mmCIF file of C-alpha atoms in Angstrom:
data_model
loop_
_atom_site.group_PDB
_atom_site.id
_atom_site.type_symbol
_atom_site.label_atom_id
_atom_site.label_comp_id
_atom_site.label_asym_id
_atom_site.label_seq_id
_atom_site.Cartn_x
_atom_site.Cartn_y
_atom_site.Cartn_z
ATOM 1 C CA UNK Z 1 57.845 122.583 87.759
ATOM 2 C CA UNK Z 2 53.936 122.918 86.610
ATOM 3 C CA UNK Z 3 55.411 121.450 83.424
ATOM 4 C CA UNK Z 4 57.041 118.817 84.375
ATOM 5 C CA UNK Z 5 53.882 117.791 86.346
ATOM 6 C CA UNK Z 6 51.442 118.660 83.483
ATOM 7 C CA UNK Z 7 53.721 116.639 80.835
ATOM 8 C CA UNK Z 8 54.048 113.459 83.754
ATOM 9 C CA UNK Z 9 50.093 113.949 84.164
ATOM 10 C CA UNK Z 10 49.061 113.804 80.273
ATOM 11 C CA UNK Z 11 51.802 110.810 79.553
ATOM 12 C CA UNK Z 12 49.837 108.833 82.271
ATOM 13 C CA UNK Z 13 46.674 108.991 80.971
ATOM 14 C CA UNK Z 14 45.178 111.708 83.616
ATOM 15 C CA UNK Z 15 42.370 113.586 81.851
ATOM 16 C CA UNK Z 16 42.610 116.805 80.349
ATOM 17 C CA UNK Z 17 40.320 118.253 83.282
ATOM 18 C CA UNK Z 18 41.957 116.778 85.913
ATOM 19 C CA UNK Z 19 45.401 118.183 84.159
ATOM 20 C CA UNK Z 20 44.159 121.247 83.910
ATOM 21 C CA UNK Z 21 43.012 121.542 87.651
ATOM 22 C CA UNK Z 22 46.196 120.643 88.729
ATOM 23 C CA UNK Z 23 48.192 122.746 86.591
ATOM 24 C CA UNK Z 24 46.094 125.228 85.005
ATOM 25 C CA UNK Z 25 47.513 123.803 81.480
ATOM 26 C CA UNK Z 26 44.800 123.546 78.983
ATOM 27 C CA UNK Z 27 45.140 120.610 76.124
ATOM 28 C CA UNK Z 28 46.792 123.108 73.405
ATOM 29 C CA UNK Z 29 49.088 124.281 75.821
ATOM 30 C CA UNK Z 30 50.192 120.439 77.009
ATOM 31 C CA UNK Z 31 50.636 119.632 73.256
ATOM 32 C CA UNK Z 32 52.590 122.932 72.977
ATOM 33 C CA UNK Z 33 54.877 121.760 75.790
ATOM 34 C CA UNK Z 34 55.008 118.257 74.590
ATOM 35 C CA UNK Z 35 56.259 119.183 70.961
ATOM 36 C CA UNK Z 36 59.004 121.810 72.796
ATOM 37 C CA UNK Z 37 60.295 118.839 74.762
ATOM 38 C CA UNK Z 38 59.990 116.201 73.097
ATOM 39 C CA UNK Z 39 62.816 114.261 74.971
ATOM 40 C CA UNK Z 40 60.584 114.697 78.267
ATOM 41 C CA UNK Z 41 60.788 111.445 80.066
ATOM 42 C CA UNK Z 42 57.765 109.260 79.547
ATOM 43 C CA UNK Z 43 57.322 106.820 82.276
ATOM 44 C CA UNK Z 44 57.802 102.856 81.103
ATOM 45 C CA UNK Z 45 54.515 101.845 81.921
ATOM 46 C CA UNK Z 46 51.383 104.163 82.480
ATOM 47 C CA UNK Z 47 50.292 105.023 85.906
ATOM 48 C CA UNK Z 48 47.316 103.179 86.796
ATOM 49 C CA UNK Z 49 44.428 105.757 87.740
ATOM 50 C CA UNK Z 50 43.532 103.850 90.584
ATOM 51 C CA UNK Z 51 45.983 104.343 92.800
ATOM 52 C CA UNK Z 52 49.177 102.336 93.493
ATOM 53 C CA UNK Z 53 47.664 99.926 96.015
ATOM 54 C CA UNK Z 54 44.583 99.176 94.137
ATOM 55 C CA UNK Z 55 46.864 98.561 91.311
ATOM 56 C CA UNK Z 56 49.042 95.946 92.542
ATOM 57 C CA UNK Z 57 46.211 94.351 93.844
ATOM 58 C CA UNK Z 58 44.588 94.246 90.577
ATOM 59 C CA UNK Z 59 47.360 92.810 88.957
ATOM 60 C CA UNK Z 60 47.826 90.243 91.880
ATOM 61 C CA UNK Z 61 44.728 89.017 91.171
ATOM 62 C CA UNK Z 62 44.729 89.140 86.993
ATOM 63 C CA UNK Z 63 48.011 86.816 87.159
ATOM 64 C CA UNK Z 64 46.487 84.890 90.084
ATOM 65 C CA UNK Z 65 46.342 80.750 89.213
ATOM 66 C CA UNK Z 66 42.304 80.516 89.749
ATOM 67 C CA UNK Z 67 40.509 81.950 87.064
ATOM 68 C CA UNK Z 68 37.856 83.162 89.474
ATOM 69 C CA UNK Z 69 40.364 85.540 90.658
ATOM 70 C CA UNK Z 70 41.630 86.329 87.278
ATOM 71 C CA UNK Z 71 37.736 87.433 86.119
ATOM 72 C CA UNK Z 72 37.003 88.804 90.258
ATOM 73 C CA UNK Z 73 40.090 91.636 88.860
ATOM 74 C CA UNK Z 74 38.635 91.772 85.622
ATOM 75 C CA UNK Z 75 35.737 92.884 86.875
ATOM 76 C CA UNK Z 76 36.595 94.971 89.470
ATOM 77 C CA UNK Z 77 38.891 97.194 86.968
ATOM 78 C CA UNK Z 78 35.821 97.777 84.815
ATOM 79 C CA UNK Z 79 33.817 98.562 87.462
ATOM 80 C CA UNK Z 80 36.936 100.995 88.764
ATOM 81 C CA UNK Z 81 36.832 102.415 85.288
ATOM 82 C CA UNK Z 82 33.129 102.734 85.457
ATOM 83 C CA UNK Z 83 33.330 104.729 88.687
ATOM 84 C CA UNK Z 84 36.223 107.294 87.056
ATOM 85 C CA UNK Z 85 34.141 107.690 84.088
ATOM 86 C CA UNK Z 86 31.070 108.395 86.373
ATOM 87 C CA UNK Z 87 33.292 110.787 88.569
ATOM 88 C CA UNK Z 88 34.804 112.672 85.941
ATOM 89 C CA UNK Z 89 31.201 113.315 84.046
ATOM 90 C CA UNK Z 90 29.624 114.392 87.374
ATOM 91 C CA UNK Z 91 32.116 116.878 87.952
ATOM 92 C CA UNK Z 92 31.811 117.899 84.399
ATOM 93 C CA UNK Z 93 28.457 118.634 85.267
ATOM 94 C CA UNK Z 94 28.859 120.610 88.444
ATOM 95 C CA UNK Z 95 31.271 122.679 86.770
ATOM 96 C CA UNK Z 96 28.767 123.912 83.717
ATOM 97 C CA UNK Z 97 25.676 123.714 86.677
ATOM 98 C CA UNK Z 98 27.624 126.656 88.347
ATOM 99 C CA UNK Z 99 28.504 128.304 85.184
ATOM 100 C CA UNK Z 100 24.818 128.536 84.349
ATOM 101 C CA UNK Z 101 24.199 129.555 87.453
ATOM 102 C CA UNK Z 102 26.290 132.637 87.223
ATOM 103 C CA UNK Z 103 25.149 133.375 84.112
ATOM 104 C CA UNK Z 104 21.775 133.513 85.438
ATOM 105 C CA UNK Z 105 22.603 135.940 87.851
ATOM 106 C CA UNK Z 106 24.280 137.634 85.243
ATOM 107 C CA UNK Z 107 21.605 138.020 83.017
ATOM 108 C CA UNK Z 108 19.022 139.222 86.093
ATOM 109 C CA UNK Z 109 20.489 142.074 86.635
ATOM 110 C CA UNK Z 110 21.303 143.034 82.988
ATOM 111 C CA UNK Z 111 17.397 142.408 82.765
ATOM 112 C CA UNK Z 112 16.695 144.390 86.035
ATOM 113 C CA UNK Z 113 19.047 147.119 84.753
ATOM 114 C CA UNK Z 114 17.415 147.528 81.787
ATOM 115 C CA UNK Z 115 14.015 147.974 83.474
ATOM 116 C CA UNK Z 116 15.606 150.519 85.635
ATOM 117 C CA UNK Z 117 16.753 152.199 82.604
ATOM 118 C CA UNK Z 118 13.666 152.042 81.116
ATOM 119 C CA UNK Z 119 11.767 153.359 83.603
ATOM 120 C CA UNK Z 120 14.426 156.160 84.443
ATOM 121 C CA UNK Z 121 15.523 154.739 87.637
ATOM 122 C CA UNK Z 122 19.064 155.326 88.012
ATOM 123 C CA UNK Z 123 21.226 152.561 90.087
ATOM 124 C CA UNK Z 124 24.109 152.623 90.826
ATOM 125 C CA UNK Z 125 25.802 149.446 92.582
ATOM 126 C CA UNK Z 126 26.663 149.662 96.154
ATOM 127 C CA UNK Z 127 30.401 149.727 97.066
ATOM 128 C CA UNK Z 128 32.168 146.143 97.177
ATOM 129 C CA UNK Z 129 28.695 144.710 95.483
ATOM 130 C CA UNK Z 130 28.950 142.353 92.797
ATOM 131 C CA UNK Z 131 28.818 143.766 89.513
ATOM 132 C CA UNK Z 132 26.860 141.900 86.070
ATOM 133 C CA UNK Z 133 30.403 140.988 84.809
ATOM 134 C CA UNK Z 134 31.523 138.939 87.896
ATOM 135 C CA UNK Z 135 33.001 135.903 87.646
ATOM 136 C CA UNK Z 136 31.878 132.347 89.564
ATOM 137 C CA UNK Z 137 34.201 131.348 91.966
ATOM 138 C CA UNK Z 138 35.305 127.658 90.723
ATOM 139 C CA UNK Z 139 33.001 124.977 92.774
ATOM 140 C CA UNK Z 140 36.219 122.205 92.338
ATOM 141 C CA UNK Z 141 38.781 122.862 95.319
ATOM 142 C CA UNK Z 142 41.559 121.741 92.860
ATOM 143 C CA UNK Z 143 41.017 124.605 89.887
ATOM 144 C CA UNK Z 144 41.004 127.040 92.533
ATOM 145 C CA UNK Z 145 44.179 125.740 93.974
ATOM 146 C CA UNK Z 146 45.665 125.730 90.541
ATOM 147 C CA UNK Z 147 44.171 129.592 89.517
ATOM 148 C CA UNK Z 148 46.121 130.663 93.108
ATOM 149 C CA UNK Z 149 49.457 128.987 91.921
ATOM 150 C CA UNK Z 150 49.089 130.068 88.736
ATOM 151 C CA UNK Z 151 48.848 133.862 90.153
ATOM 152 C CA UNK Z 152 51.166 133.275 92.596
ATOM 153 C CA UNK Z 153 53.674 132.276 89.524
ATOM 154 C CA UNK Z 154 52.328 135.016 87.587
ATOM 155 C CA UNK Z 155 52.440 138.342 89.841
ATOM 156 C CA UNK Z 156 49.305 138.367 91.406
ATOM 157 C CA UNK Z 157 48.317 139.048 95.088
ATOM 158 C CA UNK Z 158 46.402 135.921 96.301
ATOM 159 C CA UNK Z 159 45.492 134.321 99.452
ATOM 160 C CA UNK Z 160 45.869 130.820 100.538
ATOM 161 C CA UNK Z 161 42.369 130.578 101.077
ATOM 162 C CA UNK Z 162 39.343 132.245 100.783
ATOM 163 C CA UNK Z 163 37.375 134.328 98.002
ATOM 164 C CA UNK Z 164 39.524 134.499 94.691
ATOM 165 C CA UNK Z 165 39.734 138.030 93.378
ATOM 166 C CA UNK Z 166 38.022 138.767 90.303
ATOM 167 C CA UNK Z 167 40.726 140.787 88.980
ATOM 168 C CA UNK Z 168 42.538 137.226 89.469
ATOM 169 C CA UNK Z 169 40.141 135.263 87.659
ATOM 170 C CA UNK Z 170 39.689 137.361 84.799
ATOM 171 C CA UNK Z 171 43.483 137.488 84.451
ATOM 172 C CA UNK Z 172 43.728 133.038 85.119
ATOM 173 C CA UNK Z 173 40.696 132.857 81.982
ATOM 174 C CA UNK Z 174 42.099 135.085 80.095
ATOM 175 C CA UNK Z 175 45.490 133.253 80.036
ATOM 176 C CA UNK Z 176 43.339 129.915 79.684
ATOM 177 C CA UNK Z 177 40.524 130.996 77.643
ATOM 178 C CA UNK Z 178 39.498 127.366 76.659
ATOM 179 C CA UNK Z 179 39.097 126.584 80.510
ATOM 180 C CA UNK Z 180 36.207 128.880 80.583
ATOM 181 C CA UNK Z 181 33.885 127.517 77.905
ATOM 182 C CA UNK Z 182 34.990 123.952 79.380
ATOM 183 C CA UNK Z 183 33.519 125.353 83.050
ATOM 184 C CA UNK Z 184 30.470 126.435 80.805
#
């Protein structure tokens, strides 16, 4: 099922992140799929981004008699595509804001375990504490809904809800490497 909804998803125009939350297909693996199927349906017309009501009403209005209305649709689509572009880079940015983040953290403690080892202070970490090779929880509610089905496909033990388990999101990057330089 994930692909036929990865292969419907990338023949309408939906972007590779937004495929890849869904899904938890990267690009290589859509054009994998795409070249192994090659008689996969592809739909007549392409999906309009928007939205099925805002569509219709957009091309209502670009076949409309008055040419006000015809250039009031014109405009609103590029404004529409404006917005998606907007969305899709601020999201973008979110995602590599909270892989920095992590990385941060990351590199504290390497740089606070270092002093300790420096200094002959011997830490150890505290039982259920996060260790220096933990991996960010994904800020987007969608990738995190597409890691769980992905595991759930795959073998692992996931909840519904709740914090991901790192042994799950080591396993979901590894098996999508490209999805964690795009999340940083």
């Amino acid at each position: 099922m994930t692909r036929e909804v990865a292969l419907s998803m990338r023949y309408r125009g939906d972007s590779p992140l937004k495929i890849l939350a869904a899904t938890g297909l990267d690009e290589r693996d859509l054009q994998r799929l795409a070249a192994q199927h090659p008689d996969a349906a592809r739909p007549a017309e392409p999906a309009s981004p928007y939205g099925s009501a805002v569509n219709d009403l957009l091309a209502w209005g670009e076949h409309h008699p008055q040419a006000k209305v015809q250039r009031m649709a014109k405009q609103a689509r590029q404004l529409l595509g404006k917005l998606l572009t907007q969305r899709t880079a601020d999201q973008a940015v979110a995602a590599h804001e909270a892989r920095i983040a992590t990385l941060k953290a990351q590199l504290q403690r390497a740089e606070q375990a270092l002093r300790d080892a420096k200094t002959g202070k011997t830490t150890t970490p505290a039982a259920g504490s996060a260790s220096g090779n933990d991996l960010a929880q994904p800020p987007e509610k969608a990738t995190r809904h597409a890691i769980r089905a992905w595991a759930a496909e795959h073998g692992h033990t996931v909840a519904d809800r709740g914090v991901i388990p790192q042994t799950v999101l080591r396993a979901w990057y590894d098996a999508h490497p490209d999805t964690l330089a795009q999340a940083g």
